[in-house]
Amino acid sequence: MIDDVKVTKRIVDRYFEEFSDHTEVDVAIAGAGPAGLVAGRCLAEKGHKVVIFERKLSPGGGMWGGGMGYPVVVVQEGSVEELKKVGVDVSDAGEGYYTADSISSVANLLSAAIEAGARIFNMVTVEDVLYEEGKINGVVINSSPIEMAGLHVDPITIRAEAVIDATGHDAEVCHVVEEKAGELETEEGRVVGERSMWADLGEKTVVENTQEVFPGLWITGMCANAVMGAPRMGPIFGGMLLSGKKVAEKIDARL
Ligand code: 48F
């Protein structure tokens, strides 16, 4: 016989045990798009304790829908291995372009991050940072449904050695930091905002722009181009994957 209350208790007990275990981590990542997922997987593979907070119900960010809802993504030479190594079936479409099913791409990136040990909590929004003595030491989170309902409920705090802003086009964590903690350590000192589509340049700059922008705060993926005022690139994803890998390597070297 199935006891409904036992089902409830199993859910609550497991959730809070796992949540409590991730209140102090090596790396906290805001956003489970492709860049955040690759960063989380690579850091977990290197033995770091990683938590990823994703605002939406479904992690995966902007990768599910491919281009304009056609569920196919493009990756290019030099990044195709990043999809192959997590088990995505990639087709050579000629002239250095490769295609993959976008749903399979997200599913495999997600599964690989989880298997490596990165813990993803969905429906959690990063709304602020823990800022002590000149350094970002964690993230301040709230339940996304609370945020969406506009309820006046105080958030809670997670401590982390390093925080990654992987929130994509909106660069949400960086915006909070520039407003509340101080200038970013970039040439402009602030989030410049992304520029219009130019895939060739955007794909290069997204990797170059992957960096620490404030003590303890790192940027990856589309967020890196948004912060630095570089172009968007549409449904080509190689740069996102390489940026996630790069931020993981940089943080690993620091921790
Ligand atoms: O937007 P997203 O996929 O960012 P990305 O990993 O990849 C960008 C590409 O998808 C695409 C592109 C590529 O060529 O330009 O847009 O850089 O994923 C960002 C994730 O962060 C979540 C959001 O729901 C999405 O899943 N997110 C955004 N703000 C917050 C957040 C927040 N404050 N707290 C938690 N999650």
PDB file of C-alpha atoms and ligand atoms in Angstrom:
ATOM      1  CA  MET A   1       0.000   0.000   0.000  1.00  0.00           C
ATOM      2  CA  ILE A   2       1.281   3.457  -0.864  1.00  0.00           C
ATOM      3  CA  ASP A   3       1.022   6.008   1.915  1.00  0.00           C
ATOM      4  CA  ASP A   4       0.635   9.510   0.468  1.00  0.00           C
ATOM      5  CA  VAL A   5       2.198  11.137   3.489  1.00  0.00           C
ATOM      6  CA  LYS A   6       5.261   8.959   3.180  1.00  0.00           C
ATOM      7  CA  VAL A   7       5.617  10.203  -0.409  1.00  0.00           C
ATOM      8  CA  THR A   8       5.477  13.765   0.920  1.00  0.00           C
ATOM      9  CA  LYS A   9       8.029  13.079   3.625  1.00  0.00           C
ATOM     10  CA  ARG A  10      10.464  11.386   1.229  1.00  0.00           C
ATOM     11  CA  ILE A  11      10.363  14.447  -1.032  1.00  0.00           C
ATOM     12  CA  VAL A  12      10.758  16.988   1.743  1.00  0.00           C
ATOM     13  CA  ASP A  13      13.466  15.006   3.559  1.00  0.00           C
ATOM     14  CA  ARG A  14      15.575  14.449   0.461  1.00  0.00           C
ATOM     15  CA  TYR A  15      15.181  17.994  -0.842  1.00  0.00           C
ATOM     16  CA  PHE A  16      16.199  19.667   2.377  1.00  0.00           C
ATOM     17  CA  GLU A  17      19.063  17.283   3.022  1.00  0.00           C
ATOM     18  CA  GLU A  18      20.491  18.050  -0.419  1.00  0.00           C
ATOM     19  CA  PHE A  19      19.745  21.747  -0.179  1.00  0.00           C
ATOM     20  CA  SER A  20      21.385  22.019   3.226  1.00  0.00           C
ATOM     21  CA  ASP A  21      24.420  20.190   1.850  1.00  0.00           C
ATOM     22  CA  HIS A  22      24.794  22.910  -0.799  1.00  0.00           C
ATOM     23  CA  THR A  23      24.577  26.010   1.360  1.00  0.00           C
ATOM     24  CA  GLU A  24      28.404  26.225   1.432  1.00  0.00           C
ATOM     25  CA  VAL A  25      30.106  25.351  -1.837  1.00  0.00           C
ATOM     26  CA  ASP A  26      33.233  26.025  -3.847  1.00  0.00           C
ATOM     27  CA  VAL A  27      31.345  27.474  -6.809  1.00  0.00           C
ATOM     28  CA  ALA A  28      27.818  28.845  -7.151  1.00  0.00           C
ATOM     29  CA  ILE A  29      26.533  29.348 -10.686  1.00  0.00           C
ATOM     30  CA  ALA A  30      23.582  31.560 -11.604  1.00  0.00           C
ATOM     31  CA  GLY A  31      21.883  30.146 -14.690  1.00  0.00           C
ATOM     32  CA  ALA A  32      21.746  26.655 -16.209  1.00  0.00           C
ATOM     33  CA  GLY A  33      22.095  27.553 -19.886  1.00  0.00           C
ATOM     34  CA  PRO A  34      24.776  25.842 -21.975  1.00  0.00           C
ATOM     35  CA  ALA A  35      27.612  27.967 -20.567  1.00  0.00           C
ATOM     36  CA  GLY A  36      26.595  27.422 -16.941  1.00  0.00           C
ATOM     37  CA  LEU A  37      26.104  23.690 -17.493  1.00  0.00           C
ATOM     38  CA  VAL A  38      29.525  23.206 -19.098  1.00  0.00           C
ATOM     39  CA  ALA A  39      31.183  25.306 -16.387  1.00  0.00           C
ATOM     40  CA  GLY A  40      29.413  23.308 -13.685  1.00  0.00           C
ATOM     41  CA  ARG A  41      30.332  19.979 -15.221  1.00  0.00           C
ATOM     42  CA  CYS A  42      34.013  20.862 -15.729  1.00  0.00           C
ATOM     43  CA  LEU A  43      34.390  22.215 -12.188  1.00  0.00           C
ATOM     44  CA  ALA A  44      32.655  19.196 -10.676  1.00  0.00           C
ATOM     45  CA  GLU A  45      34.904  16.898 -12.737  1.00  0.00           C
ATOM     46  CA  LYS A  46      37.882  18.649 -11.170  1.00  0.00           C
ATOM     47  CA  GLY A  47      36.523  17.795  -7.734  1.00  0.00           C
ATOM     48  CA  HIS A  48      34.929  21.117  -6.770  1.00  0.00           C
ATOM     49  CA  LYS A  49      31.597  21.312  -5.017  1.00  0.00           C
ATOM     50  CA  VAL A  50      29.252  23.071  -7.419  1.00  0.00           C
ATOM     51  CA  VAL A  51      25.697  24.308  -7.169  1.00  0.00           C
ATOM     52  CA  ILE A  52      23.723  25.753 -10.082  1.00  0.00           C
ATOM     53  CA  PHE A  53      20.623  27.852  -9.470  1.00  0.00           C
ATOM     54  CA  GLU A  54      18.192  28.108 -12.367  1.00  0.00           C
ATOM     55  CA  ARG A  55      15.238  30.487 -12.314  1.00  0.00           C
ATOM     56  CA  LYS A  56      13.026  28.464 -14.611  1.00  0.00           C
ATOM     57  CA  LEU A  57      11.378  25.087 -14.226  1.00  0.00           C
ATOM     58  CA  SER A  58      13.518  23.653 -17.038  1.00  0.00           C
ATOM     59  CA  PRO A  59      17.272  24.118 -17.004  1.00  0.00           C
ATOM     60  CA  GLY A  60      18.844  24.512 -20.449  1.00  0.00           C
ATOM     61  CA  GLY A  61      18.434  28.227 -21.116  1.00  0.00           C
ATOM     62  CA  GLY A  62      18.181  29.323 -24.734  1.00  0.00           C
ATOM     63  CA  MET A  63      19.407  26.091 -26.255  1.00  0.00           C
ATOM     64  CA  TRP A  64      16.166  24.063 -26.349  1.00  0.00           C
ATOM     65  CA  GLY A  65      14.634  25.923 -29.269  1.00  0.00           C
ATOM     66  CA  GLY A  66      17.590  25.981 -31.667  1.00  0.00           C
ATOM     67  CA  GLY A  67      17.021  28.793 -34.169  1.00  0.00           C
ATOM     68  CA  MET A  68      13.557  30.381 -34.198  1.00  0.00           C
ATOM     69  CA  GLY A  69      12.092  27.243 -32.701  1.00  0.00           C
ATOM     70  CA  TYR A  70      13.600  24.854 -35.237  1.00  0.00           C
ATOM     71  CA  PRO A  71      15.226  22.441 -32.788  1.00  0.00           C
ATOM     72  CA  VAL A  72      18.669  22.321 -34.363  1.00  0.00           C
ATOM     73  CA  VAL A  73      21.843  24.020 -33.170  1.00  0.00           C
ATOM     74  CA  VAL A  74      25.046  24.722 -35.053  1.00  0.00           C
ATOM     75  CA  VAL A  75      28.538  24.361 -33.680  1.00  0.00           C
ATOM     76  CA  GLN A  76      31.755  24.958 -35.515  1.00  0.00           C
ATOM     77  CA  GLU A  77      35.167  23.397 -35.875  1.00  0.00           C
ATOM     78  CA  GLY A  78      37.055  23.700 -32.613  1.00  0.00           C
ATOM     79  CA  SER A  79      34.010  23.269 -30.396  1.00  0.00           C
ATOM     80  CA  VAL A  80      32.225  20.249 -31.850  1.00  0.00           C
ATOM     81  CA  GLU A  81      34.159  17.976 -29.445  1.00  0.00           C
ATOM     82  CA  GLU A  82      32.390  19.679 -26.525  1.00  0.00           C
ATOM     83  CA  LEU A  83      29.082  18.229 -27.724  1.00  0.00           C
ATOM     84  CA  LYS A  84      30.501  14.879 -28.816  1.00  0.00           C
ATOM     85  CA  LYS A  85      32.151  14.255 -25.454  1.00  0.00           C
ATOM     86  CA  VAL A  86      28.767  14.392 -23.675  1.00  0.00           C
ATOM     87  CA  GLY A  87      27.255  11.948 -26.164  1.00  0.00           C
ATOM     88  CA  VAL A  88      25.449  14.246 -28.602  1.00  0.00           C
ATOM     89  CA  ASP A  89      25.091  12.874 -32.132  1.00  0.00           C
ATOM     90  CA  VAL A  90      26.652  15.593 -34.305  1.00  0.00           C
ATOM     91  CA  SER A  91      26.441  15.769 -38.119  1.00  0.00           C
ATOM     92  CA  ASP A  92      29.119  17.268 -40.294  1.00  0.00           C
ATOM     93  CA  ALA A  93      27.224  19.782 -42.440  1.00  0.00           C
ATOM     94  CA  GLY A  94      30.283  20.821 -44.436  1.00  0.00           C
ATOM     95  CA  GLU A  95      32.628  23.804 -44.569  1.00  0.00           C
ATOM     96  CA  GLY A  96      33.336  23.621 -40.828  1.00  0.00           C
ATOM     97  CA  TYR A  97      29.679  23.731 -39.698  1.00  0.00           C
ATOM     98  CA  TYR A  98      28.212  20.933 -37.590  1.00  0.00           C
ATOM     99  CA  THR A  99      24.580  20.443 -36.588  1.00  0.00           C
ATOM    100  CA  ALA A 100      22.957  18.723 -33.614  1.00  0.00           C
ATOM    101  CA  ASP A 101      19.468  18.223 -32.290  1.00  0.00           C
ATOM    102  CA  SER A 102      18.954  21.011 -29.750  1.00  0.00           C
ATOM    103  CA  ILE A 103      16.895  18.859 -27.393  1.00  0.00           C
ATOM    104  CA  SER A 104      19.502  16.110 -27.355  1.00  0.00           C
ATOM    105  CA  SER A 105      22.185  18.764 -26.816  1.00  0.00           C
ATOM    106  CA  VAL A 106      20.498  20.173 -23.713  1.00  0.00           C
ATOM    107  CA  ALA A 107      19.584  16.731 -22.375  1.00  0.00           C
ATOM    108  CA  ASN A 108      23.154  15.487 -22.696  1.00  0.00           C
ATOM    109  CA  LEU A 109      24.769  18.649 -21.303  1.00  0.00           C
ATOM    110  CA  LEU A 110      22.397  18.494 -18.344  1.00  0.00           C
ATOM    111  CA  SER A 111      22.886  14.822 -17.706  1.00  0.00           C
ATOM    112  CA  ALA A 112      26.689  15.141 -17.918  1.00  0.00           C
ATOM    113  CA  ALA A 113      26.718  18.051 -15.450  1.00  0.00           C
ATOM    114  CA  ILE A 114      24.569  16.130 -12.984  1.00  0.00           C
ATOM    115  CA  GLU A 115      26.598  12.931 -13.360  1.00  0.00           C
ATOM    116  CA  ALA A 116      29.808  14.865 -12.757  1.00  0.00           C
ATOM    117  CA  GLY A 117      28.336  16.009  -9.433  1.00  0.00           C
ATOM    118  CA  ALA A 118      27.061  19.534 -10.113  1.00  0.00           C
ATOM    119  CA  ARG A 119      23.804  19.976  -8.157  1.00  0.00           C
ATOM    120  CA  ILE A 120      21.109  21.902 -10.024  1.00  0.00           C
ATOM    121  CA  PHE A 121      18.261  23.548  -8.143  1.00  0.00           C
ATOM    122  CA  ASN A 122      15.540  24.771 -10.480  1.00  0.00           C
ATOM    123  CA  MET A 123      12.912  27.427  -9.763  1.00  0.00           C
ATOM    124  CA  VAL A 124      15.475  29.385  -7.738  1.00  0.00           C
ATOM    125  CA  THR A 125      16.425  32.940  -8.679  1.00  0.00           C
ATOM    126  CA  VAL A 126      19.708  34.593  -7.794  1.00  0.00           C
ATOM    127  CA  GLU A 127      18.624  38.067  -6.772  1.00  0.00           C
ATOM    128  CA  ASP A 128      21.700  39.431  -4.995  1.00  0.00           C
ATOM    129  CA  VAL A 129      25.205  38.542  -3.862  1.00  0.00           C
ATOM    130  CA  LEU A 130      26.920  38.097  -0.513  1.00  0.00           C
ATOM    131  CA  TYR A 131      29.417  40.984  -0.516  1.00  0.00           C
ATOM    132  CA  GLU A 132      31.870  41.109   2.375  1.00  0.00           C
ATOM    133  CA  GLU A 133      35.142  43.016   2.682  1.00  0.00           C
ATOM    134  CA  GLY A 134      35.497  43.802  -0.997  1.00  0.00           C
ATOM    135  CA  LYS A 135      34.743  40.301  -2.303  1.00  0.00           C
ATOM    136  CA  ILE A 136      31.704  38.412  -3.579  1.00  0.00           C
ATOM    137  CA  ASN A 137      31.405  35.451  -1.226  1.00  0.00           C
ATOM    138  CA  GLY A 138      28.175  33.887  -2.375  1.00  0.00           C
ATOM    139  CA  VAL A 139      24.719  34.383  -3.787  1.00  0.00           C
ATOM    140  CA  VAL A 140      21.405  35.485  -2.342  1.00  0.00           C
ATOM    141  CA  ILE A 141      18.519  33.424  -3.638  1.00  0.00           C
ATOM    142  CA  ASN A 142      14.765  33.333  -3.569  1.00  0.00           C
ATOM    143  CA  SER A 143      12.126  30.987  -4.848  1.00  0.00           C
ATOM    144  CA  SER A 144      11.201  31.930  -8.432  1.00  0.00           C
ATOM    145  CA  PRO A 145       7.445  31.624  -7.769  1.00  0.00           C
ATOM    146  CA  ILE A 146       7.864  34.083  -4.876  1.00  0.00           C
ATOM    147  CA  GLU A 147       9.796  36.420  -7.174  1.00  0.00           C
ATOM    148  CA  MET A 148       7.199  36.089  -9.940  1.00  0.00           C
ATOM    149  CA  ALA A 149       4.300  36.749  -7.579  1.00  0.00           C
ATOM    150  CA  GLY A 150       6.065  39.867  -6.334  1.00  0.00           C
ATOM    151  CA  LEU A 151       5.706  38.761  -2.726  1.00  0.00           C
ATOM    152  CA  HIS A 152       7.650  40.643  -0.092  1.00  0.00           C
ATOM    153  CA  VAL A 153       9.633  37.672   1.225  1.00  0.00           C
ATOM    154  CA  ASP A 154      13.266  37.893   2.271  1.00  0.00           C
ATOM    155  CA  PRO A 155      15.766  35.715   0.428  1.00  0.00           C
ATOM    156  CA  ILE A 156      18.387  33.332   1.876  1.00  0.00           C
ATOM    157  CA  THR A 157      22.143  33.115   1.343  1.00  0.00           C
ATOM    158  CA  ILE A 158      24.573  30.556  -0.065  1.00  0.00           C
ATOM    159  CA  ARG A 159      28.317  30.876   0.590  1.00  0.00           C
ATOM    160  CA  ALA A 160      30.723  30.190  -2.292  1.00  0.00           C
ATOM    161  CA  GLU A 161      34.436  30.722  -2.971  1.00  0.00           C
ATOM    162  CA  ALA A 162      33.582  31.752  -6.522  1.00  0.00           C
ATOM    163  CA  VAL A 163      30.364  32.915  -8.168  1.00  0.00           C
ATOM    164  CA  ILE A 164      29.696  32.615 -11.898  1.00  0.00           C
ATOM    165  CA  ASP A 165      27.230  34.847 -13.690  1.00  0.00           C
ATOM    166  CA  ALA A 166      25.873  32.552 -16.429  1.00  0.00           C
ATOM    167  CA  THR A 167      22.541  34.356 -16.711  1.00  0.00           C
ATOM    168  CA  GLY A 168      22.920  35.018 -20.445  1.00  0.00           C
ATOM    169  CA  HIS A 169      21.836  38.186 -22.229  1.00  0.00           C
ATOM    170  CA  ASP A 170      20.633  39.939 -19.068  1.00  0.00           C
ATOM    171  CA  ALA A 171      23.886  39.611 -17.065  1.00  0.00           C
ATOM    172  CA  GLU A 172      21.733  39.792 -13.950  1.00  0.00           C
ATOM    173  CA  VAL A 173      24.355  39.190 -11.281  1.00  0.00           C
ATOM    174  CA  CYS A 174      26.745  41.713 -12.807  1.00  0.00           C
ATOM    175  CA  HIS A 175      23.971  44.324 -12.851  1.00  0.00           C
ATOM    176  CA  VAL A 176      23.368  43.750  -9.143  1.00  0.00           C
ATOM    177  CA  VAL A 177      27.074  43.988  -8.363  1.00  0.00           C
ATOM    178  CA  GLU A 178      27.604  47.233 -10.267  1.00  0.00           C
ATOM    179  CA  GLU A 179      24.584  48.759  -8.554  1.00  0.00           C
ATOM    180  CA  LYS A 180      25.271  47.599  -5.009  1.00  0.00           C
ATOM    181  CA  ALA A 181      28.935  46.637  -4.636  1.00  0.00           C
ATOM    182  CA  GLY A 182      30.889  48.854  -7.008  1.00  0.00           C
ATOM    183  CA  GLU A 183      32.415  49.204 -10.441  1.00  0.00           C
ATOM    184  CA  LEU A 184      33.292  46.078 -12.373  1.00  0.00           C
ATOM    185  CA  GLU A 185      37.012  45.560 -12.960  1.00  0.00           C
ATOM    186  CA  THR A 186      36.682  45.981 -16.720  1.00  0.00           C
ATOM    187  CA  GLU A 187      37.636  48.851 -19.000  1.00  0.00           C
ATOM    188  CA  GLU A 188      34.119  50.330 -18.872  1.00  0.00           C
ATOM    189  CA  GLY A 189      33.531  49.405 -15.230  1.00  0.00           C
ATOM    190  CA  ARG A 190      29.916  48.430 -15.919  1.00  0.00           C
ATOM    191  CA  VAL A 191      27.639  46.210 -17.980  1.00  0.00           C
ATOM    192  CA  VAL A 192      27.869  47.772 -21.434  1.00  0.00           C
ATOM    193  CA  GLY A 193      25.119  45.632 -23.025  1.00  0.00           C
ATOM    194  CA  GLU A 194      25.286  43.287 -25.980  1.00  0.00           C
ATOM    195  CA  ARG A 195      25.551  44.464 -29.545  1.00  0.00           C
ATOM    196  CA  SER A 196      23.537  43.314 -32.588  1.00  0.00           C
ATOM    197  CA  MET A 197      24.118  40.006 -34.321  1.00  0.00           C
ATOM    198  CA  TRP A 198      27.591  39.239 -35.679  1.00  0.00           C
ATOM    199  CA  ALA A 199      28.302  35.557 -35.137  1.00  0.00           C
ATOM    200  CA  ASP A 200      31.883  35.508 -36.383  1.00  0.00           C
ATOM    201  CA  LEU A 201      33.006  38.216 -33.962  1.00  0.00           C
ATOM    202  CA  GLY A 202      30.626  37.232 -31.143  1.00  0.00           C
ATOM    203  CA  GLU A 203      31.862  33.647 -31.085  1.00  0.00           C
ATOM    204  CA  LYS A 204      35.467  34.810 -30.682  1.00  0.00           C
ATOM    205  CA  THR A 205      34.791  37.501 -28.113  1.00  0.00           C
ATOM    206  CA  VAL A 206      32.580  35.333 -25.917  1.00  0.00           C
ATOM    207  CA  VAL A 207      35.611  33.193 -25.138  1.00  0.00           C
ATOM    208  CA  GLU A 208      38.007  36.148 -24.841  1.00  0.00           C
ATOM    209  CA  ASN A 209      35.582  38.004 -22.541  1.00  0.00           C
ATOM    210  CA  THR A 210      35.266  35.075 -20.118  1.00  0.00           C
ATOM    211  CA  GLN A 211      36.967  36.380 -16.978  1.00  0.00           C
ATOM    212  CA  GLU A 212      36.745  37.526 -13.379  1.00  0.00           C
ATOM    213  CA  VAL A 213      35.059  40.942 -13.359  1.00  0.00           C
ATOM    214  CA  PHE A 214      34.931  41.653  -9.633  1.00  0.00           C
ATOM    215  CA  PRO A 215      36.722  39.833  -6.794  1.00  0.00           C
ATOM    216  CA  GLY A 216      34.954  36.478  -6.598  1.00  0.00           C
ATOM    217  CA  LEU A 217      32.638  37.080  -9.580  1.00  0.00           C
ATOM    218  CA  TRP A 218      33.242  35.497 -12.985  1.00  0.00           C
ATOM    219  CA  ILE A 219      31.362  35.829 -16.269  1.00  0.00           C
ATOM    220  CA  THR A 220      30.694  33.191 -18.902  1.00  0.00           C
ATOM    221  CA  GLY A 221      28.549  32.668 -21.987  1.00  0.00           C
ATOM    222  CA  MET A 222      26.355  35.377 -23.436  1.00  0.00           C
ATOM    223  CA  CYS A 223      26.694  37.255 -20.158  1.00  0.00           C
ATOM    224  CA  ALA A 224      30.385  37.797 -20.959  1.00  0.00           C
ATOM    225  CA  ASN A 225      29.532  39.524 -24.240  1.00  0.00           C
ATOM    226  CA  ALA A 226      26.715  41.507 -22.630  1.00  0.00           C
ATOM    227  CA  VAL A 227      29.059  42.809 -19.933  1.00  0.00           C
ATOM    228  CA  MET A 228      31.780  43.718 -22.404  1.00  0.00           C
ATOM    229  CA  GLY A 229      29.575  45.221 -25.144  1.00  0.00           C
ATOM    230  CA  ALA A 230      30.245  42.494 -27.713  1.00  0.00           C
ATOM    231  CA  PRO A 231      27.861  41.063 -30.340  1.00  0.00           C
ATOM    232  CA  ARG A 232      25.241  38.358 -29.981  1.00  0.00           C
ATOM    233  CA  MET A 233      25.581  35.357 -32.226  1.00  0.00           C
ATOM    234  CA  GLY A 234      22.244  33.557 -32.512  1.00  0.00           C
ATOM    235  CA  PRO A 235      21.857  29.782 -32.669  1.00  0.00           C
ATOM    236  CA  ILE A 236      25.533  28.866 -32.975  1.00  0.00           C
ATOM    237  CA  PHE A 237      26.689  27.498 -29.643  1.00  0.00           C
ATOM    238  CA  GLY A 238      30.383  26.651 -29.879  1.00  0.00           C
ATOM    239  CA  GLY A 239      31.431  29.816 -28.061  1.00  0.00           C
ATOM    240  CA  MET A 240      29.048  29.109 -25.166  1.00  0.00           C
ATOM    241  CA  LEU A 241      30.568  25.667 -24.649  1.00  0.00           C
ATOM    242  CA  LEU A 242      34.158  26.902 -24.869  1.00  0.00           C
ATOM    243  CA  SER A 243      33.411  29.830 -22.567  1.00  0.00           C
ATOM    244  CA  GLY A 244      31.977  27.485 -19.924  1.00  0.00           C
ATOM    245  CA  LYS A 245      35.084  25.344 -20.196  1.00  0.00           C
ATOM    246  CA  LYS A 246      37.378  28.354 -19.947  1.00  0.00           C
ATOM    247  CA  VAL A 247      35.745  29.828 -16.855  1.00  0.00           C
ATOM    248  CA  ALA A 248      36.024  26.424 -15.163  1.00  0.00           C
ATOM    249  CA  GLU A 249      39.734  26.213 -15.972  1.00  0.00           C
ATOM    250  CA  LYS A 250      40.350  29.710 -14.658  1.00  0.00           C
ATOM    251  CA  ILE A 251      38.449  29.144 -11.425  1.00  0.00           C
ATOM    252  CA  ASP A 252      40.071  25.748 -10.918  1.00  0.00           C
ATOM    253  CA  ALA A 253      43.490  27.401 -11.189  1.00  0.00           C
ATOM    254  CA  ARG A 254      42.436  29.942  -8.535  1.00  0.00           C
ATOM    255  CA  LEU A 255      40.760  27.726  -5.944  1.00  0.00           C
TER     256      LEU A 255
HETATM  257  O1  48F B   1      20.384  32.384 -21.863  1.00  0.00           O
HETATM  258  P1  48F B   1      21.189  31.179 -21.586  1.00  0.00           P
HETATM  259  O2  48F B   1      21.049  30.011 -22.484  1.00  0.00           O
HETATM  260  O3  48F B   1      22.713  31.672 -21.466  1.00  0.00           O
HETATM  261  P2  48F B   1      24.087  31.101 -22.052  1.00  0.00           P
HETATM  262  O4  48F B   1      24.442  29.822 -21.386  1.00  0.00           O
HETATM  263  O5  48F B   1      23.751  30.751 -23.563  1.00  0.00           O
HETATM  264  C1  48F B   1      23.259  31.705 -24.445  1.00  0.00           C
HETATM  265  C2  48F B   1      22.520  30.990 -25.559  1.00  0.00           C
HETATM  266  O6  48F B   1      21.453  30.236 -25.048  1.00  0.00           O
HETATM  267  C3  48F B   1      21.962  31.903 -26.637  1.00  0.00           C
HETATM  268  C4  48F B   1      23.015  32.512 -27.434  1.00  0.00           C
HETATM  269  C5  48F B   1      23.941  31.541 -28.107  1.00  0.00           C
HETATM  270  O7  48F B   1      24.374  31.499 -29.056  1.00  0.00           O
HETATM  271  O8  48F B   1      23.120  33.692 -27.566  1.00  0.00           O
HETATM  272  O9  48F B   1      21.113  32.877 -26.065  1.00  0.00           O
HETATM  273  O10 48F B   1      25.037  32.210 -21.996  1.00  0.00           O
HETATM  274  O11 48F B   1      20.881  30.664 -20.109  1.00  0.00           O
HETATM  275  C6  48F B   1      20.838  31.530 -19.021  1.00  0.00           C
HETATM  276  C7  48F B   1      20.005  30.865 -17.950  1.00  0.00           C
HETATM  277  O12 48F B   1      20.052  31.658 -16.787  1.00  0.00           O
HETATM  278  C8  48F B   1      18.771  31.689 -16.184  1.00  0.00           C
HETATM  279  C9  48F B   1      17.809  31.686 -17.354  1.00  0.00           C
HETATM  280  O13 48F B   1      16.528  31.227 -16.968  1.00  0.00           O
HETATM  281  C10 48F B   1      18.510  30.744 -18.313  1.00  0.00           C
HETATM  282  O14 48F B   1      18.098  29.413 -18.135  1.00  0.00           O
HETATM  283  N1  48F B   1      18.728  32.898 -15.342  1.00  0.00           N
HETATM  284  C11 48F B   1      18.679  34.182 -15.760  1.00  0.00           C
HETATM  285  N2  48F B   1      18.721  35.009 -14.719  1.00  0.00           N
HETATM  286  C12 48F B   1      18.787  34.226 -13.602  1.00  0.00           C
HETATM  287  C13 48F B   1      18.778  32.875 -14.001  1.00  0.00           C
HETATM  288  C14 48F B   1      18.835  34.491 -12.207  1.00  0.00           C
HETATM  289  N3  48F B   1      18.862  35.744 -11.731  1.00  0.00           N
HETATM  290  N4  48F B   1      18.886  33.444 -11.345  1.00  0.00           N
HETATM  291  C15 48F B   1      18.875  32.164 -11.815  1.00  0.00           C
HETATM  292  N5  48F B   1      18.817  31.857 -13.124  1.00  0.00           N
END
